Amino acid sequence: MAQSGNETPVPRRDTYTPESLLAVAVEVFNERGYDGTSMEHLSRAAGISKSSIYHHVRGKEELLHRAVSRALDGLFGILEEPGASSGRAVERLEQVTRRTAEVLMAELPYVTLLLRVRGNTETERLAMERRREFDQRVTDLLEAAAAEGDLRVDVDLRLATRLLFGMINSIVEWYRPEAGGAAGGEQVADAVVRLAFDGLRR
Amino acid sequence: MAQSGNETPVPRRDTYTPESLLAVAVEVFNERGYDGTSMEHLSRAAGISKSSIYHHVRGKEELLHRAVSRALDGLFGILEEPGASSGRAVERLEQVTRRTAEVLMAELPYVTLLLRVRGNTETERLAMERRREFDQRVTDLLEAAAAEGDLRVDVDLRLATRLLFGMINSIVEWYRPEAGGAAGGEQVADAVVRLAFDGLRR
DNA sequence: GTCTATACCGTGATAGAC
DNA sequence: GTCTATCACGGTATAGAC
C-alpha cells in the first residue's frame, strides 16, 4: 500500500508492527464483534500479553480506526480509477459495482468491520460519515445513468442505490477467500453485476 | 399476535411486562449493539432501575432470546402461508421474497437484532442455526424454479440465494416505518421484487 | 414492582522489571 | 519488546427494604 522503500529491507520475522497486529485484531473483531472483544481476547489471539499490545498501539480504538480507514481508502480509490469518470453512466456504474465487490473481497476483514460499525464512538461516527459519502457518489452515478435513459423508471433511485449496496455489502457475510469452491472472487463479482442489472429471471 | 382473549381485558397502563420491556430493550440493542448495551443503558431507557429489570427477566440474554425468537417465528411463518406450497416455483419464490421483505419491515427491530447476532453466546448460535435453516428452505425454492427453467442459468444457485437475501436483509440498515416519505413498505417490497427478478437495467 | 446498596468479576489501561 | 502485577472502573447480577 505505502511505499516499501529501501529502509527496513526485509520484513522482520517475529515481532509485531502496528500493521501486523492490526491483521490479527481485525480477525478477532469480526468474529466476536468490536464491543464483544476484550484486550484479553486480543492478547490471546496475538500470543502476547495485554500490556505488550499497548506498546504498539494506544488502545483498542486505534486498532478500529486503522482498520476502517484502510477499508474506506480502498473504496474511495475506486472512484479515482481510470474509466470511473468517462463513458456512458450506466457502464461506469456497472464498473463501480464490480470494483466495489472486488475491493470488498480483497480487503474483506477491513470492509467487514467497517460495515458493522454502529456509531458508539467518535471513530465509528466518522467512519459512518465517510461511508455515506461514498454511497452518495454512487447515487449520483445512478442519477446520471437514469438521466441517460438506461435505468428502469419504476424504482426510486435512492431506494435502488440502497438495495444495490445491500446486495454487494452482504458478500462479507459469507465470502471466504480460501474456500475457492463454487465461489471464486471473479465469479462472485460477475454474479453481483448480472443480478443487479439483469435480475434473477431468465 | 397471540389471542387477545377475554382474560386481562385491557392492557395495563404503566408497569412493565416482559413484552413491553422487550420492546424498549430491542431498540437500545439495535442502537448500541447487544454487547455495547449495558444493563445501565437499558434501565435508563426504560426509566426503571437496573434491579427492577431483573424482576421481569432473568437477565440480558433472555431479552435477546425473546427478541430473536420473535423474528424467527415471523420468518418461518411465511413458509406456512397459503400459496407458499403450490403453483409455479418462480411465483412462490417471488411471493416468499415479497413476504420476507414485508415481515422484515413489520417486525423491524426484532429482525434487525437477529441479523446482527454474531455467535458469541449459546442463544446467538441457536438463532444463527435457525436462520440458516430458513435460508436453506429458500434455496430449495430457487432450485425448484431453476428446474422448471424459469431462472437464469449463468449464476450459481447458492450464490444467488445469498445475494437475494443480502438485498432483502439490507432493508434493516435504513428502513424506518415512521418516515413514510419516498419509502412506504409497499414501495420497498415492490422495488425488491423488481430488482431481484428483473434487475436495474431498462 | 420498584428501589438502594452491594457483591463480585472482567474490563481497558499503566508501572516498572527484565 | 515483552512480561507480571496492579489500578480504577463499570459490568451483570443479587439481597432485602419499602
CSV table of C-alpha atoms (C1' of nucleotides) in Angstrom, one decimal:
chain,number,residue,atom,x,y,z
A,1,MET,CA,0.0,0.0,0.0
A,2,ALA,CA,2.5,2.6,1.2
A,3,GLN,CA,6.0,2.7,-0.5
A,4,SER,CA,8.2,-0.1,0.6
A,5,GLY,CA,11.4,1.9,0.2
A,6,ASN,CA,14.9,0.8,0.8
A,7,GLU,CA,14.9,1.2,4.5
A,8,THR,CA,14.0,-1.9,6.5
A,9,PRO,CA,15.0,-4.1,3.5
A,10,VAL,CA,13.2,-7.3,4.6
A,11,PRO,CA,10.2,-7.6,6.8
A,12,ARG,CA,11.2,-8.8,10.3
A,13,ARG,CA,10.4,-12.3,11.4
A,14,ASP,CA,8.7,-12.4,14.7
A,15,THR,CA,7.9,-9.1,16.5
A,16,TYR,CA,4.7,-7.2,15.9
A,17,THR,CA,4.3,-4.0,14.0
A,18,PRO,CA,1.1,-2.0,14.3
A,19,GLU,CA,0.3,-3.3,10.9
A,20,SER,CA,0.7,-7.0,11.6
A,21,LEU,CA,-1.0,-6.6,15.0
A,22,LEU,CA,-3.9,-5.0,13.1
A,23,ALA,CA,-4.4,-8.0,10.9
A,24,VAL,CA,-4.8,-10.2,14.0
A,25,ALA,CA,-7.1,-7.8,15.8
A,26,VAL,CA,-9.4,-7.3,12.9
A,27,GLU,CA,-10.0,-11.0,12.6
A,28,VAL,CA,-11.0,-11.2,16.2
A,29,PHE,CA,-13.2,-8.1,16.0
A,30,ASN,CA,-15.0,-9.7,13.1
A,31,GLU,CA,-15.6,-12.9,15.0
A,32,ARG,CA,-16.7,-11.5,18.3
A,33,GLY,CA,-17.8,-8.0,17.3
A,34,TYR,CA,-15.8,-4.9,18.3
A,35,ASP,CA,-17.6,-4.4,21.6
A,36,GLY,CA,-17.5,-8.2,22.4
A,37,THR,CA,-13.7,-8.2,22.0
A,38,SER,CA,-11.6,-7.5,25.1
A,39,MET,CA,-7.9,-6.8,25.2
A,40,GLU,CA,-7.6,-10.2,26.8
A,41,HIS,CA,-9.1,-11.8,23.7
A,42,LEU,CA,-6.7,-9.8,21.5
A,43,SER,CA,-3.7,-10.7,23.6
A,44,ARG,CA,-4.5,-14.4,23.4
A,45,ALA,CA,-5.0,-14.3,19.7
A,46,ALA,CA,-1.8,-12.4,19.1
A,47,GLY,CA,0.1,-14.6,21.5
A,48,ILE,CA,1.5,-11.7,23.6
A,49,SER,CA,0.3,-10.1,26.8
A,50,LYS,CA,-2.2,-7.3,27.1
A,51,SER,CA,0.3,-4.7,28.0
A,52,SER,CA,2.5,-5.6,25.1
A,53,ILE,CA,-0.3,-4.5,22.8
A,54,TYR,CA,-0.2,-1.1,24.3
A,55,HIS,CA,3.4,-0.8,23.2
A,56,HIS,CA,2.3,-0.9,19.6
A,57,VAL,CA,-1.0,1.0,19.7
A,58,ARG,CA,-2.6,3.5,22.0
A,59,GLY,CA,-5.6,1.2,22.7
A,60,LYS,CA,-8.4,-0.8,21.3
A,61,GLU,CA,-10.0,2.1,19.4
A,62,GLU,CA,-6.8,2.9,17.5
A,63,LEU,CA,-7.0,-0.6,16.0
A,64,LEU,CA,-10.5,0.1,14.9
A,65,HIS,CA,-9.5,3.4,13.4
A,66,ARG,CA,-6.7,1.9,11.4
A,67,ALA,CA,-9.0,-0.8,10.1
A,68,VAL,CA,-11.9,1.2,9.0
A,69,SER,CA,-9.6,3.8,7.4
A,70,ARG,CA,-8.0,1.2,5.3
A,71,ALA,CA,-11.4,0.0,4.1
A,72,LEU,CA,-12.5,3.5,3.3
A,73,ASP,CA,-9.3,4.2,1.4
A,74,GLY,CA,-9.9,1.1,-0.7
A,75,LEU,CA,-13.5,2.1,-1.6
A,76,PHE,CA,-12.7,5.8,-2.4
A,77,GLY,CA,-9.8,4.6,-4.6
A,78,ILE,CA,-12.4,3.0,-6.9
A,79,LEU,CA,-13.8,6.5,-7.8
A,80,GLU,CA,-10.3,7.6,-8.9
A,81,GLU,CA,-9.7,4.6,-11.2
A,82,PRO,CA,-9.5,5.2,-14.9
A,83,GLY,CA,-12.9,4.6,-16.5
A,84,ALA,CA,-14.7,5.9,-13.5
A,85,SER,CA,-15.2,9.3,-15.0
A,86,SER,CA,-15.8,8.9,-18.7
A,87,GLY,CA,-18.2,7.0,-20.9
A,88,ARG,CA,-21.8,6.1,-20.5
A,89,ALA,CA,-23.0,6.4,-17.0
A,90,VAL,CA,-24.6,3.0,-16.8
A,91,GLU,CA,-21.3,1.4,-17.8
A,92,ARG,CA,-19.4,3.4,-15.3
A,93,LEU,CA,-22.0,2.3,-12.7
A,94,GLU,CA,-21.5,-1.3,-13.8
A,95,GLN,CA,-17.8,-0.9,-13.4
A,96,VAL,CA,-18.0,0.7,-10.0
A,97,THR,CA,-20.4,-2.1,-8.9
A,98,ARG,CA,-17.9,-4.7,-10.0
A,99,ARG,CA,-14.9,-3.0,-8.5
A,100,THR,CA,-16.7,-2.4,-5.2
A,101,ALA,CA,-17.4,-6.1,-4.9
A,102,GLU,CA,-13.8,-6.8,-5.8
A,103,VAL,CA,-12.3,-4.4,-3.3
A,104,LEU,CA,-14.7,-5.7,-0.6
A,105,MET,CA,-13.3,-9.2,-1.2
A,106,ALA,CA,-9.7,-8.1,-1.5
A,107,GLU,CA,-9.9,-6.1,1.8
A,108,LEU,CA,-12.5,-8.4,3.3
A,109,PRO,CA,-11.8,-8.2,7.0
A,110,TYR,CA,-11.4,-4.4,7.0
A,111,VAL,CA,-14.5,-3.7,5.0
A,112,THR,CA,-16.4,-6.2,7.1
A,113,LEU,CA,-15.5,-4.3,10.2
A,114,LEU,CA,-16.4,-1.0,8.5
A,115,LEU,CA,-19.9,-2.3,7.6
A,116,ARG,CA,-20.6,-3.4,11.2
A,117,VAL,CA,-19.7,-0.2,12.9
A,118,ARG,CA,-22.7,1.3,14.8
A,119,GLY,CA,-21.7,4.8,15.9
A,120,ASN,CA,-20.9,4.2,19.6
A,121,THR,CA,-17.6,6.1,19.5
A,122,GLU,CA,-16.2,9.1,17.6
A,123,THR,CA,-14.2,6.8,15.4
A,124,GLU,CA,-17.3,4.9,14.4
A,125,ARG,CA,-19.3,8.0,13.7
A,126,LEU,CA,-16.5,9.4,11.4
A,127,ALA,CA,-16.4,6.1,9.6
A,128,MET,CA,-20.1,6.1,9.0
A,129,GLU,CA,-20.0,9.5,7.6
A,130,ARG,CA,-17.3,8.7,5.1
A,131,ARG,CA,-19.2,5.7,4.1
A,132,ARG,CA,-22.3,7.7,3.5
A,133,GLU,CA,-20.2,10.0,1.3
A,134,PHE,CA,-19.2,7.0,-0.8
A,135,ASP,CA,-22.8,5.9,-1.1
A,136,GLN,CA,-23.8,9.4,-2.2
A,137,ARG,CA,-21.2,9.3,-5.0
A,138,VAL,CA,-22.7,6.1,-6.3
A,139,THR,CA,-26.2,7.6,-6.1
A,140,ASP,CA,-25.0,10.4,-8.3
A,141,LEU,CA,-23.9,7.8,-10.8
A,142,LEU,CA,-27.3,6.2,-10.8
A,143,GLU,CA,-28.9,9.6,-11.4
A,144,ALA,CA,-26.7,10.1,-14.3
A,145,ALA,CA,-27.5,6.7,-15.8
A,146,ALA,CA,-31.2,7.4,-15.3
A,147,ALA,CA,-30.9,10.7,-17.0
A,148,GLU,CA,-29.4,9.0,-20.0
A,149,GLY,CA,-32.4,6.7,-20.0
A,150,ASP,CA,-30.6,3.4,-19.2
A,151,LEU,CA,-32.3,2.5,-15.9
A,152,ARG,CA,-35.8,1.4,-15.3
A,153,VAL,CA,-38.0,4.2,-14.2
A,154,ASP,CA,-40.4,2.4,-11.8
A,155,VAL,CA,-38.0,2.3,-8.9
A,156,ASP,CA,-36.9,5.2,-6.8
A,157,LEU,CA,-33.1,5.9,-7.3
A,158,ARG,CA,-32.2,6.3,-3.6
A,159,LEU,CA,-34.0,3.0,-2.9
A,160,ALA,CA,-32.2,1.3,-5.8
A,161,THR,CA,-28.8,2.5,-4.6
A,162,ARG,CA,-29.5,1.2,-1.1
A,163,LEU,CA,-30.6,-2.2,-2.4
A,164,LEU,CA,-27.6,-2.4,-4.8
A,165,PHE,CA,-25.3,-1.7,-1.9
A,166,GLY,CA,-27.2,-4.1,0.3
A,167,MET,CA,-26.5,-6.8,-2.2
A,168,ILE,CA,-22.8,-6.0,-2.6
A,169,ASN,CA,-22.2,-5.5,1.1
A,170,SER,CA,-23.8,-8.7,2.0
A,171,ILE,CA,-20.9,-10.5,0.5
A,172,VAL,CA,-19.0,-10.0,3.7
A,173,GLU,CA,-21.5,-12.3,5.5
A,174,TRP,CA,-20.3,-15.4,3.8
A,175,TYR,CA,-17.4,-14.9,1.3
A,176,ARG,CA,-14.2,-16.6,2.5
A,177,PRO,CA,-11.3,-16.4,0.0
A,178,GLU,CA,-9.7,-19.7,0.9
A,179,ALA,CA,-12.7,-21.7,0.1
A,180,GLY,CA,-12.4,-21.3,-3.7
A,181,GLY,CA,-15.2,-24.0,-4.1
A,182,ALA,CA,-18.1,-22.6,-6.1
A,183,ALA,CA,-17.3,-19.0,-5.3
A,184,GLY,CA,-14.0,-17.5,-6.6
A,185,GLY,CA,-13.9,-13.8,-6.4
A,186,GLU,CA,-14.4,-13.4,-10.1
A,187,GLN,CA,-17.5,-15.5,-10.1
A,188,VAL,CA,-19.0,-13.6,-7.3
A,189,ALA,CA,-18.4,-10.2,-8.9
A,190,ASP,CA,-19.9,-11.4,-12.1
A,191,ALA,CA,-22.9,-12.7,-10.3
A,192,VAL,CA,-23.4,-9.4,-8.5
A,193,VAL,CA,-23.3,-7.4,-11.7
A,194,ARG,CA,-25.6,-9.8,-13.5
A,195,LEU,CA,-28.2,-10.0,-10.8
A,196,ALA,CA,-28.1,-6.3,-10.0
A,197,PHE,CA,-28.5,-5.2,-13.7
A,198,ASP,CA,-30.5,-8.0,-15.3
A,199,GLY,CA,-32.1,-9.9,-12.4
A,200,LEU,CA,-32.7,-13.4,-11.4
A,201,ARG,CA,-35.3,-14.3,-14.0
A,202,ARG,CA,-34.5,-15.9,-17.3
B,1,MET,CA,-50.1,-11.8,17.6
B,2,ALA,CA,-51.3,-14.3,20.2
B,3,GLN,CA,-55.0,-14.4,21.0
B,4,SER,CA,-56.3,-11.4,22.9
B,5,GLY,CA,-59.0,-13.4,24.7
B,6,ASN,CA,-61.3,-12.3,27.4
B,7,GLU,CA,-58.8,-12.5,30.3
B,8,THR,CA,-56.8,-9.4,31.0
B,9,PRO,CA,-59.5,-7.4,29.2
B,10,VAL,CA,-57.5,-4.2,28.6
B,11,PRO,CA,-53.7,-3.8,28.6
B,12,ARG,CA,-52.5,-2.2,31.8
B,13,ARG,CA,-51.3,1.3,31.9
B,14,ASP,CA,-47.9,1.8,33.4
B,15,THR,CA,-46.0,-1.1,34.7
B,16,TYR,CA,-43.8,-3.2,32.6
B,17,THR,CA,-44.4,-6.7,31.3
B,18,PRO,CA,-41.6,-8.8,29.8
B,19,GLU,CA,-43.1,-8.0,26.5
B,20,SER,CA,-43.2,-4.2,26.8
B,21,LEU,CA,-39.8,-4.2,28.4
B,22,LEU,CA,-38.6,-6.2,25.4
B,23,ALA,CA,-39.7,-3.5,23.0
B,24,VAL,CA,-37.6,-1.0,24.8
B,25,ALA,CA,-34.6,-3.2,25.1
B,26,VAL,CA,-34.5,-4.2,21.5
B,27,GLU,CA,-34.5,-0.5,20.5
B,28,VAL,CA,-31.4,0.0,22.6
B,29,PHE,CA,-29.7,-3.2,21.4
B,30,ASN,CA,-30.1,-2.0,17.8
B,31,GLU,CA,-28.7,1.4,18.5
B,32,ARG,CA,-25.7,0.4,20.5
B,33,GLY,CA,-25.3,-3.3,19.6
B,34,TYR,CA,-26.1,-6.1,22.0
B,35,ASP,CA,-22.6,-6.2,23.5
B,36,GLY,CA,-22.3,-2.4,23.6
B,37,THR,CA,-25.5,-2.2,25.7
B,38,SER,CA,-25.2,-2.4,29.5
B,39,MET,CA,-28.0,-3.0,32.0
B,40,GLU,CA,-27.4,0.6,33.0
B,41,HIS,CA,-28.3,1.7,29.4
B,42,LEU,CA,-31.4,-0.5,29.5
B,43,SER,CA,-32.5,0.8,32.9
B,44,ARG,CA,-32.2,4.4,31.7
B,45,ALA,CA,-34.1,3.8,28.5
B,46,ALA,CA,-36.9,2.0,30.4
B,47,GLY,CA,-37.0,4.6,33.2
B,48,ILE,CA,-36.6,2.0,35.9
B,49,SER,CA,-33.6,0.8,37.9
B,50,LYS,CA,-31.3,-2.0,36.9
B,51,SER,CA,-32.6,-4.3,39.5
B,52,SER,CA,-36.2,-3.8,38.6
B,53,ILE,CA,-35.3,-5.2,35.2
B,54,TYR,CA,-34.4,-8.5,36.9
B,55,HIS,CA,-37.8,-8.7,38.3
B,56,HIS,CA,-39.2,-9.1,34.7
B,57,VAL,CA,-36.5,-11.1,33.0
B,58,ARG,CA,-33.6,-13.3,34.2
B,59,GLY,CA,-31.0,-11.1,32.6
B,60,LYS,CA,-29.8,-9.5,29.4
B,61,GLU,CA,-29.6,-12.7,27.4
B,62,GLU,CA,-33.2,-13.6,28.0
B,63,LEU,CA,-34.2,-10.3,26.3
B,64,LEU,CA,-32.0,-11.3,23.4
B,65,HIS,CA,-33.6,-14.7,23.2
B,66,ARG,CA,-37.1,-13.4,23.2
B,67,ALA,CA,-36.3,-10.9,20.5
B,68,VAL,CA,-34.6,-13.3,18.0
B,69,SER,CA,-37.3,-15.9,18.6
B,70,ARG,CA,-40.0,-13.5,17.7
B,71,ALA,CA,-38.1,-12.6,14.5
B,72,LEU,CA,-37.6,-16.2,13.5
B,73,ASP,CA,-41.2,-17.1,14.2
B,74,GLY,CA,-42.2,-14.4,11.8
B,75,LEU,CA,-39.9,-15.6,9.1
B,76,PHE,CA,-40.9,-19.3,9.4
B,77,GLY,CA,-44.5,-18.2,9.4
B,78,ILE,CA,-44.0,-17.2,5.8
B,79,LEU,CA,-43.4,-20.7,4.7
B,80,GLU,CA,-46.7,-21.8,6.1
B,81,GLU,CA,-48.8,-19.2,4.4
B,82,PRO,CA,-51.2,-20.2,1.7
B,83,GLY,CA,-49.6,-20.1,-1.7
B,84,ALA,CA,-46.2,-21.0,-0.4
B,85,SER,CA,-46.6,-24.6,-1.4
B,86,SER,CA,-48.4,-24.7,-4.7
B,87,GLY,CA,-48.1,-23.2,-8.1
B,88,ARG,CA,-45.1,-22.4,-10.3
B,89,ALA,CA,-41.9,-22.3,-8.2
B,90,VAL,CA,-40.7,-19.0,-9.5
B,91,GLU,CA,-44.0,-17.4,-8.4
B,92,ARG,CA,-43.8,-19.0,-5.0
B,93,LEU,CA,-40.3,-17.6,-4.8
B,94,GLU,CA,-41.4,-14.2,-5.8
B,95,GLN,CA,-44.1,-14.3,-3.1
B,96,VAL,CA,-41.7,-15.5,-0.4
B,97,THR,CA,-39.3,-12.7,-1.4
B,98,ARG,CA,-42.0,-10.1,-1.1
B,99,ARG,CA,-43.3,-11.6,2.2
B,100,THR,CA,-39.8,-11.8,3.7
B,101,ALA,CA,-39.3,-8.1,3.0
B,102,GLU,CA,-42.7,-7.3,4.4
B,103,VAL,CA,-42.2,-9.3,7.6
B,104,LEU,CA,-38.8,-7.8,8.0
B,105,MET,CA,-40.4,-4.3,7.9
B,106,ALA,CA,-43.3,-5.3,10.2
B,107,GLU,CA,-41.0,-6.9,12.8
B,108,LEU,CA,-38.2,-4.5,12.0
B,109,PRO,CA,-36.4,-4.2,15.4
B,110,TYR,CA,-36.6,-7.9,16.1
B,111,VAL,CA,-35.3,-9.0,12.7
B,112,THR,CA,-32.6,-6.3,12.8
B,113,LEU,CA,-31.3,-7.8,16.0
B,114,LEU,CA,-31.5,-11.3,14.6
B,115,LEU,CA,-29.4,-10.3,11.6
B,116,ARG,CA,-26.7,-8.8,13.7
B,117,VAL,CA,-26.1,-11.7,16.0
B,118,ARG,CA,-22.6,-13.0,15.8
B,119,GLY,CA,-22.5,-16.3,17.7
B,120,ASN,CA,-20.8,-15.2,21.0
B,121,THR,CA,-23.4,-16.9,23.2
B,122,GLU,CA,-25.4,-20.1,23.0
B,123,THR,CA,-28.6,-18.0,22.3
B,124,GLU,CA,-26.8,-16.4,19.4
B,125,ARG,CA,-25.6,-19.7,17.9
B,126,LEU,CA,-29.1,-21.2,18.1
B,127,ALA,CA,-30.5,-18.2,16.4
B,128,MET,CA,-27.9,-18.4,13.6
B,129,GLU,CA,-28.7,-22.0,13.1
B,130,ARG,CA,-32.5,-21.5,12.7
B,131,ARG,CA,-31.7,-18.6,10.3
B,132,ARG,CA,-29.6,-20.8,8.1
B,133,GLU,CA,-32.5,-23.3,8.1
B,134,PHE,CA,-34.8,-20.6,6.7
B,135,ASP,CA,-32.2,-19.7,4.1
B,136,GLN,CA,-32.0,-23.4,3.1
B,137,ARG,CA,-35.7,-23.5,2.6
B,138,VAL,CA,-35.5,-20.6,0.2
B,139,THR,CA,-32.5,-22.2,-1.6
B,140,ASP,CA,-34.7,-25.2,-2.2
B,141,LEU,CA,-37.3,-22.9,-3.8
B,142,LEU,CA,-34.7,-21.5,-6.1
B,143,GLU,CA,-33.7,-25.0,-7.1
B,144,ALA,CA,-37.2,-25.8,-7.9
B,145,ALA,CA,-37.6,-22.7,-10.0
B,146,ALA,CA,-34.4,-23.4,-11.8
B,147,ALA,CA,-35.5,-27.0,-12.6
B,148,GLU,CA,-38.7,-25.5,-14.1
B,149,GLY,CA,-36.5,-23.4,-16.4
B,150,ASP,CA,-37.6,-20.0,-15.0
B,151,LEU,CA,-34.2,-18.8,-13.7
B,152,ARG,CA,-31.1,-17.7,-15.5
B,153,VAL,CA,-28.6,-20.4,-15.7
B,154,ASP,CA,-25.3,-18.4,-15.6
B,155,VAL,CA,-25.4,-17.8,-11.8
B,156,ASP,CA,-24.8,-20.4,-9.1
B,157,LEU,CA,-28.0,-21.0,-7.1
B,158,ARG,CA,-26.4,-20.8,-3.6
B,159,LEU,CA,-24.7,-17.6,-4.6
B,160,ALA,CA,-28.0,-16.2,-6.0
B,161,THR,CA,-29.8,-17.1,-2.8
B,162,ARG,CA,-27.2,-15.3,-0.7
B,163,LEU,CA,-27.3,-12.2,-2.8
B,164,LEU,CA,-31.1,-12.2,-2.8
B,165,PHE,CA,-31.1,-12.4,1.0
B,166,GLY,CA,-28.4,-9.8,1.1
B,167,MET,CA,-30.6,-7.4,-0.7
B,168,ILE,CA,-33.7,-8.1,1.3
B,169,ASN,CA,-31.9,-8.1,4.7
B,170,SER,CA,-30.1,-4.8,4.0
B,171,ILE,CA,-33.5,-3.1,4.4
B,172,VAL,CA,-32.9,-3.1,8.1
B,173,GLU,CA,-30.0,-0.8,7.6
B,174,TRP,CA,-32.1,2.2,6.6
B,175,TYR,CA,-35.9,1.5,6.6
B,176,ARG,CA,-37.7,3.5,9.2
B,177,PRO,CA,-41.5,3.0,9.2
B,178,GLU,CA,-42.4,6.5,10.5
B,179,ALA,CA,-40.7,8.3,7.7
B,180,GLY,CA,-43.2,7.4,5.0
B,181,GLY,CA,-41.5,9.8,2.6
B,182,ALA,CA,-40.3,8.1,-0.5
B,183,ALA,CA,-40.3,4.6,1.1
B,184,GLY,CA,-43.6,3.2,2.2
B,185,GLY,CA,-43.4,-0.5,3.0
B,186,GLU,CA,-45.3,-1.4,-0.2
B,187,GLN,CA,-43.0,0.5,-2.4
B,188,VAL,CA,-39.9,-1.1,-0.8
B,189,ALA,CA,-41.3,-4.6,-1.2
B,190,ASP,CA,-42.1,-3.8,-4.9
B,191,ALA,CA,-38.7,-2.5,-5.5
B,192,VAL,CA,-37.0,-5.5,-4.0
B,193,VAL,CA,-39.0,-7.9,-6.1
B,194,ARG,CA,-38.5,-5.9,-9.3
B,195,LEU,CA,-34.7,-5.5,-8.8
B,196,ALA,CA,-34.2,-9.1,-7.7
B,197,PHE,CA,-36.1,-10.6,-10.6
B,198,ASP,CA,-35.7,-8.2,-13.4
B,199,GLY,CA,-32.7,-6.0,-12.5
B,200,LEU,CA,-31.8,-2.4,-12.6
B,201,ARG,CA,-31.4,-2.0,-16.3
B,202,ARG,CA,-34.2,-0.8,-18.5
C,1,DG,C1',-42.9,-3.6,41.3
C,2,DT,C1',-39.7,-0.7,42.4
C,3,DC,C1',-35.9,1.0,44.9
C,4,DT,C1',-30.8,1.4,47.3
C,5,DA,C1',-26.9,-0.9,48.4
C,6,DT,C1',-23.6,-4.1,47.3
C,7,DA,C1',-21.1,-8.5,45.9
C,8,DC,C1',-18.0,-9.9,42.7
C,9,DC,C1',-15.7,-10.2,38.4
C,10,DG,C1',-13.8,-8.7,33.9
C,11,DT,C1',-12.6,-4.5,31.7
C,12,DG,C1',-9.1,-1.1,29.5
C,13,DA,C1',-5.1,0.8,30.8
C,14,DT,C1',-0.5,1.7,33.4
C,15,DA,C1',4.0,0.9,36.1
C,16,DG,C1',8.2,-0.8,36.2
C,17,DA,C1',11.3,-5.0,36.0
C,18,DC,C1',13.9,-7.8,32.6
D,1,DG,C1',9.5,-5.7,23.1
D,2,DT,C1',7.7,-8.4,26.3
D,3,DC,C1',6.4,-9.6,30.8
D,4,DT,C1',3.9,-9.7,35.8
D,5,DA,C1',1.4,-7.1,38.9
D,6,DT,C1',-1.8,-3.8,39.8
D,7,DC,C1',-5.2,0.0,39.3
D,8,DA,C1',-9.8,2.2,39.0
D,9,DC,C1',-13.8,1.4,36.8
D,10,DG,C1',-18.0,-0.4,35.0
D,11,DG,C1',-20.2,-4.9,34.1
D,12,DT,C1',-24.0,-8.4,35.5
D,13,DA,C1',-26.5,-9.9,39.0
D,14,DT,C1',-28.4,-10.3,43.9
D,15,DA,C1',-30.3,-9.0,48.8
D,16,DG,C1',-33.6,-7.0,51.2
D,17,DA,C1',-36.3,-2.8,52.4
D,18,DC,C1',-40.5,-0.3,51.1
